[in-house]
PDB file of C-alpha atoms in Angstrom:
ATOM      1  CA  VAL A   1     170.739  84.024  75.331  1.00 72.00           C
ATOM      2  CA  PRO A   2     170.863  81.983  78.700  1.00 87.00           C
ATOM      3  CA  LYS A   3     168.694  84.027  81.627  1.00 95.00           C
ATOM      4  CA  VAL A   4     171.432  85.042  83.709  1.00 96.00           C
ATOM      5  CA  PHE A   5     171.260  87.857  86.010  1.00 96.00           C
ATOM      6  CA  VAL A   6     174.059  89.830  88.230  1.00 94.00           C
ATOM      7  CA  ILE A   7     173.367  91.612  91.739  1.00 92.00           C
ATOM      8  CA  THR A   8     175.519  94.068  92.170  1.00 88.00           C
ATOM      9  CA  GLY A   9     176.277  96.669  94.994  1.00 77.00           C
ATOM     10  CA  ASN A  10     175.797  96.297  98.794  1.00 76.00           C
ATOM     11  CA  PRO A  11     174.022  93.194  99.685  1.00 72.00           C
ATOM     12  CA  GLU A  12     172.325  94.299 102.802  1.00 73.00           C
ATOM     13  CA  SER A  13     170.731  97.534 101.240  1.00 68.00           C
ATOM     14  CA  ALA A  14     167.037  97.042  99.929  1.00 65.00           C
ATOM     15  CA  ASN A  15     165.605  93.377  99.828  1.00 78.00           C
ATOM     16  CA  LEU A  16     167.588  91.920  97.101  1.00 85.00           C
ATOM     17  CA  ASP A  17     166.734  88.430  98.433  1.00 86.00           C
ATOM     18  CA  VAL A  18     163.061  89.409  97.129  1.00 88.00           C
ATOM     19  CA  VAL A  19     164.649  90.664  93.660  1.00 90.00           C
ATOM     20  CA  ARG A  20     166.662  87.184  93.573  1.00 91.00           C
ATOM     21  CA  GLU A  21     164.018  85.065  94.329  1.00 92.00           C
ATOM     22  CA  GLU A  22     161.390  86.534  91.647  1.00 93.00           C
ATOM     23  CA  LEU A  23     163.903  86.511  88.787  1.00 95.00           C
ATOM     24  CA  ILE A  24     164.860  82.636  90.135  1.00 95.00           C
ATOM     25  CA  ASN A  25     161.145  81.820  89.823  1.00 96.00           C
ATOM     26  CA  ARG A  26     161.090  83.511  86.282  1.00 95.00           C
ATOM     27  CA  GLY A  27     163.605  80.839  85.106  1.00 95.00           C
ATOM     28  CA  PHE A  28     166.928  83.581  85.617  1.00 96.00           C
ATOM     29  CA  THR A  29     169.878  81.900  87.427  1.00 96.00           C
ATOM     30  CA  GLU A  30     172.518  84.067  89.154  1.00 95.00           C
ATOM     31  CA  GLY A  31     175.805  84.325  87.541  1.00 94.00           C
ATOM     32  CA  GLU A  32     178.973  87.062  87.958  1.00 90.00           C
ATOM     33  CA  GLY A  33     180.907  89.185  85.772  1.00 87.00           C
ATOM     34  CA  GLU A  34     180.009  90.526  82.613  1.00 88.00           C
ATOM     35  CA  GLU A  35     178.068  87.692  80.959  1.00 91.00           C
ATOM     36  CA  PHE A  36     174.355  88.529  82.024  1.00 95.00           C
ATOM     37  CA  LEU A  37     170.774  89.238  80.453  1.00 95.00           C
ATOM     38  CA  LEU A  38     169.887  91.203  83.375  1.00 95.00           C
ATOM     39  CA  LYS A  39     171.954  93.417  86.137  1.00 93.00           C
ATOM     40  CA  TRP A  40     170.483  94.627  89.582  1.00 91.00           C
ATOM     41  CA  GLY A  41     172.415  97.312  91.166  1.00 88.00           C
ATOM     42  CA  PRO A  42     172.900 100.905  92.061  1.00 85.00           C
ATOM     43  CA  ARG A  43     173.189 102.927  89.393  1.00 83.00           C
ATOM     44  CA  SER A  44     176.588 103.556  90.152  1.00 82.00           C
ATOM     45  CA  LYS A  45     177.585 100.398  89.049  1.00 84.00           C
ATOM     46  CA  VAL A  46     176.095 100.604  85.753  1.00 87.00           C
ATOM     47  CA  ASP A  47     178.456 100.950  82.485  1.00 88.00           C
ATOM     48  CA  TRP A  48     176.227 102.184  79.815  1.00 89.00           C
ATOM     49  CA  LYS A  49     179.204 102.125  77.349  1.00 91.00           C
ATOM     50  CA  THR A  50     179.543  98.524  77.915  1.00 90.00           C
ATOM     51  CA  LEU A  51     176.067  96.965  77.537  1.00 91.00           C
ATOM     52  CA  ALA A  52     175.247  95.191  74.704  1.00 90.00           C
ATOM     53  CA  PRO A  53     171.780  94.223  73.217  1.00 91.00           C
ATOM     54  CA  PRO A  54     170.025  92.037  74.925  1.00 93.00           C
ATOM     55  CA  GLN A  55     171.581  92.706  77.994  1.00 94.00           C
ATOM     56  CA  LEU A  56     169.164  94.806  80.530  1.00 93.00           C
ATOM     57  CA  VAL A  57     169.845  96.773  84.009  1.00 93.00           C
ATOM     58  CA  ASN A  58     167.286  97.954  86.359  1.00 90.00           C
ATOM     59  CA  HIS A  59     167.861 101.597  85.523  1.00 86.00           C
ATOM     60  CA  TYR A  60     167.162 103.714  82.351  1.00 83.00           C
ATOM     61  CA  GLU A  61     169.804 105.961  80.941  1.00 85.00           C
ATOM     62  CA  HIS A  62     169.516 110.075  81.413  1.00 81.00           C
ATOM     63  CA  ASP A  63     166.283 109.409  83.564  1.00 81.00           C
ATOM     64  CA  PHE A  64     167.086 112.147  86.021  1.00 76.00           C
ATOM     65  CA  ALA A  65     164.497 114.826  84.495  1.00 76.00           C
ATOM     66  CA  LEU A  66     161.889 111.907  86.216  1.00 76.00           C
ATOM     67  CA  THR A  67     164.141 110.239  89.045  1.00 78.00           C
ATOM     68  CA  THR A  68     165.416 113.293  91.011  1.00 79.00           C
ATOM     69  CA  LYS A  69     163.434 115.970  92.226  1.00 77.00           C
ATOM     70  CA  SER A  70     165.461 118.801  90.569  1.00 75.00           C
ATOM     71  CA  GLY A  71     165.204 117.042  87.529  1.00 79.00           C
ATOM     72  CA  LEU A  72     161.489 116.607  87.784  1.00 78.00           C
ATOM     73  CA  ALA A  73     161.103 120.074  89.080  1.00 75.00           C
ATOM     74  CA  GLU A  74     163.155 121.607  85.948  1.00 77.00           C
ATOM     75  CA  ALA A  75     160.887 119.331  83.518  1.00 79.00           C
ATOM     76  CA  LEU A  76     158.124 120.817  85.058  1.00 76.00           C
ATOM     77  CA  GLN A  77     158.664 124.332  85.033  1.00 75.00           C
ATOM     78  CA  ALA A  78     159.724 123.908  81.131  1.00 79.00           C
ATOM     79  CA  SER A  79     156.496 121.971  80.138  1.00 77.00           C
ATOM     80  CA  SER A  80     154.247 123.973  77.989  1.00 76.00           C
ATOM     81  CA  SER A  81     151.115 122.227  79.617  1.00 74.00           C
ATOM     82  CA  PRO A  82     148.627 124.892  80.753  1.00 72.00           C
ATOM     83  CA  VAL A  83     148.758 123.332  84.091  1.00 68.00           C
ATOM     84  CA  ASP A  84     150.966 125.144  86.886  1.00 70.00           C
ATOM     85  CA  SER A  85     152.937 122.209  88.387  1.00 68.00           C
ATOM     86  CA  ARG A  86     152.802 123.938  91.668  1.00 69.00           C
ATOM     87  CA  ASP A  87     148.978 122.900  91.651  1.00 72.00           C
ATOM     88  CA  PHE A  88     150.385 119.202  92.642  1.00 68.00           C
ATOM     89  CA  TYR A  89     154.267 119.579  93.397  1.00 71.00           C
ATOM     90  CA  PRO A  90     155.835 121.893  95.960  1.00 74.00           C
ATOM     91  CA  THR A  91     157.805 124.689  94.676  1.00 77.00           C
ATOM     92  CA  SER A  92     161.026 123.503  94.132  1.00 78.00           C
ATOM     93  CA  PHE A  93     164.430 125.259  93.117  1.00 78.00           C
ATOM     94  CA  HIS A  94     167.797 123.492  91.382  1.00 76.00           C
ATOM     95  CA  LEU A  95     170.397 126.117  92.919  1.00 81.00           C
ATOM     96  CA  ASP A  96     172.936 125.768  90.204  1.00 80.00           C
ATOM     97  CA  ARG A  97     172.735 129.235  88.375  1.00 83.00           C
ATOM     98  CA  ALA A  98     172.464 132.587  89.962  1.00 89.00           C
ATOM     99  CA  SER A  99     168.800 133.217  88.673  1.00 88.00           C
ATOM    100  CA  ALA A 100     167.472 130.331  90.764  1.00 84.00           C
ATOM    101  CA  ILE A 101     169.121 131.490  93.913  1.00 90.00           C
ATOM    102  CA  PHE A 102     167.182 134.957  93.364  1.00 91.00           C
ATOM    103  CA  GLU A 103     163.724 132.947  92.843  1.00 88.00           C
ATOM    104  CA  PHE A 104     164.903 131.014  95.608  1.00 90.00           C
ATOM    105  CA  ALA A 105     165.233 133.871  97.841  1.00 92.00           C
ATOM    106  CA  GLN A 106     162.309 135.697  96.550  1.00 91.00           C
ATOM    107  CA  GLU A 107     160.033 132.599  97.540  1.00 90.00           C
ATOM    108  CA  PHE A 108     161.879 132.450 100.976  1.00 93.00           C
ATOM    109  CA  LYS A 109     160.946 136.171 101.700  1.00 93.00           C
ATOM    110  CA  PHE A 110     157.391 135.736 100.517  1.00 92.00           C
ATOM    111  CA  SER A 111     156.670 132.556 102.328  1.00 92.00           C
ATOM    112  CA  LYS A 112     158.581 134.133 105.704  1.00 94.00           C
ATOM    113  CA  ALA A 113     156.414 137.163 105.500  1.00 95.00           C
ATOM    114  CA  TRP A 114     153.050 135.393 104.488  1.00 94.00           C
ATOM    115  CA  CYS A 115     153.399 132.881 107.698  1.00 94.00           C
ATOM    116  CA  LEU A 116     154.417 135.616 109.738  1.00 94.00           C
ATOM    117  CA  LEU A 117     151.049 137.885 108.781  1.00 94.00           C
ATOM    118  CA  LYS A 118     149.071 134.880 109.544  1.00 93.00           C
ATOM    119  CA  GLU A 119     150.710 134.285 112.862  1.00 92.00           C
ATOM    120  CA  TRP A 120     150.023 138.097 113.619  1.00 91.00           C
ATOM    121  CA  LEU A 121     146.540 137.850 112.603  1.00 90.00           C
ATOM    122  CA  ALA A 122     145.546 134.884 114.519  1.00 89.00           C
ATOM    123  CA  HIS A 123     147.289 136.869 117.712  1.00 87.00           C
ATOM    124  CA  GLN A 124     145.184 139.777 116.979  1.00 85.00           C
ATOM    125  CA  GLU A 125     141.930 137.666 116.656  1.00 86.00           C
ATOM    126  CA  GLY A 126     142.734 135.546 119.828  1.00 84.00           C
ATOM    127  CA  GLY A 127     143.353 138.450 121.748  1.00 80.00           C
ATOM    128  CA  ILE A 128     146.767 137.926 122.364  1.00 76.00           C
ATOM    129  CA  VAL A 129     148.631 141.331 123.095  1.00 69.00           C
ATOM    130  CA  PRO A 130     149.703 143.019 120.131  1.00 62.00           C
ATOM    131  CA  GLU A 131     153.494 143.572 121.014  1.00 69.00           C
ATOM    132  CA  THR A 132     153.912 140.124 119.679  1.00 74.00           C
ATOM    133  CA  PHE A 133     155.333 141.677 116.833  1.00 84.00           C
ATOM    134  CA  SER A 134     156.671 144.985 116.377  1.00 88.00           C
ATOM    135  CA  ASP A 135     155.183 147.639 113.942  1.00 89.00           C
ATOM    136  CA  ALA A 136     158.070 147.614 111.815  1.00 92.00           C
ATOM    137  CA  VAL A 137     158.235 143.660 111.571  1.00 93.00           C
ATOM    138  CA  ILE A 138     154.528 143.810 110.139  1.00 93.00           C
ATOM    139  CA  ARG A 139     154.964 146.653 107.869  1.00 93.00           C
ATOM    140  CA  THR A 140     158.024 144.935 106.033  1.00 94.00           C
ATOM    141  CA  ALA A 141     155.990 141.764 105.874  1.00 94.00           C
ATOM    142  CA  LEU A 142     153.055 143.657 104.238  1.00 93.00           C
ATOM    143  CA  GLN A 143     155.578 145.367 101.973  1.00 92.00           C
ATOM    144  CA  VAL A 144     156.743 141.815 100.738  1.00 92.00           C
ATOM    145  CA  VAL A 145     153.578 140.256 100.237  1.00 91.00           C
ATOM    146  CA  LYS A 146     152.034 143.441  98.315  1.00 89.00           C
ATOM    147  CA  ARG A 147     155.069 143.703  96.133  1.00 88.00           C
ATOM    148  CA  ARG A 148     154.597 139.891  95.181  1.00 85.00           C
ATOM    149  CA  MET A 149     150.512 140.750  94.973  1.00 83.00           C
ATOM    150  CA  GLU A 150     151.850 143.601  92.392  1.00 78.00           C
ATOM    151  CA  ASP A 151     153.842 140.974  90.388  1.00 72.00           C
ATOM    152  CA  ILE A 152     151.223 138.975  90.212  1.00 70.00           C
ATOM    153  CA  ASP A 153     148.389 142.024  89.196  1.00 66.00           C
ATOM    154  CA  SER A 154     150.848 143.031  86.656  1.00 70.00           C
ATOM    155  CA  GLN A 155     151.413 139.776  84.733  1.00 64.00           C
ATOM    156  CA  LEU A 156     147.960 139.294  84.728  1.00 68.00           C
ATOM    157  CA  MET A 157     146.902 142.418  83.123  1.00 71.00           C
ATOM    158  CA  ALA A 158     150.215 141.758  80.465  1.00 65.00           C
ATOM    159  CA  ASP A 159     148.993 141.527  76.612  1.00 64.00           C
ATOM    160  CA  THR A 160     150.974 138.565  76.618  1.00 61.00           C
ATOM    161  CA  ASN A 161     148.571 136.811  79.268  1.00 54.00           C
ATOM    162  CA  GLU A 162     147.245 134.039  77.506  1.00 57.00           C
ATOM    163  CA  ALA A 163     144.753 133.086  80.312  1.00 54.00           C
ATOM    164  CA  LYS A 164     141.050 132.887  79.669  1.00 55.00           C
ATOM    165  CA  GLN A 165     138.532 134.966  82.210  1.00 54.00           C
ATOM    166  CA  VAL A 166     136.208 132.199  83.847  1.00 54.00           C
ATOM    167  CA  ASP A 167     132.809 133.799  84.728  1.00 50.00           C
TER     168      ASP A 167
END
């Protein structure tokens, strides 16, 4: 099979000159059409059904679980790993179902309440006038944070909790 490559897509996007130069340095020649060993271009230009061995492209089919934020977030959340993905990856939501929208809303409310309480505390410690935040706003924020803490406490105390206590 001749070492022919094809570059598709916008010639102004990315640095295709570097790709072209490196392929030529590796013994490839540039061609056109569907007779190629390697096709380089955007995912939208890949017709997976017509690829025949040994043809290659610069993408993997069905790689969304690793190459999109929502795919990676779903894969991490579905993982059976004992490591909490939120320890190294920001909390993310794929808002394609009602339960995910609800979870996002809950997380947003908690984050907003937590930030408000931190700012209120900084004002208190800094001697800024206490009227910066109304009592009703502070009480509501406290209720939201307290509810989250109660949810966490109930999960920690549940019979199904597999966590080991560390002394």
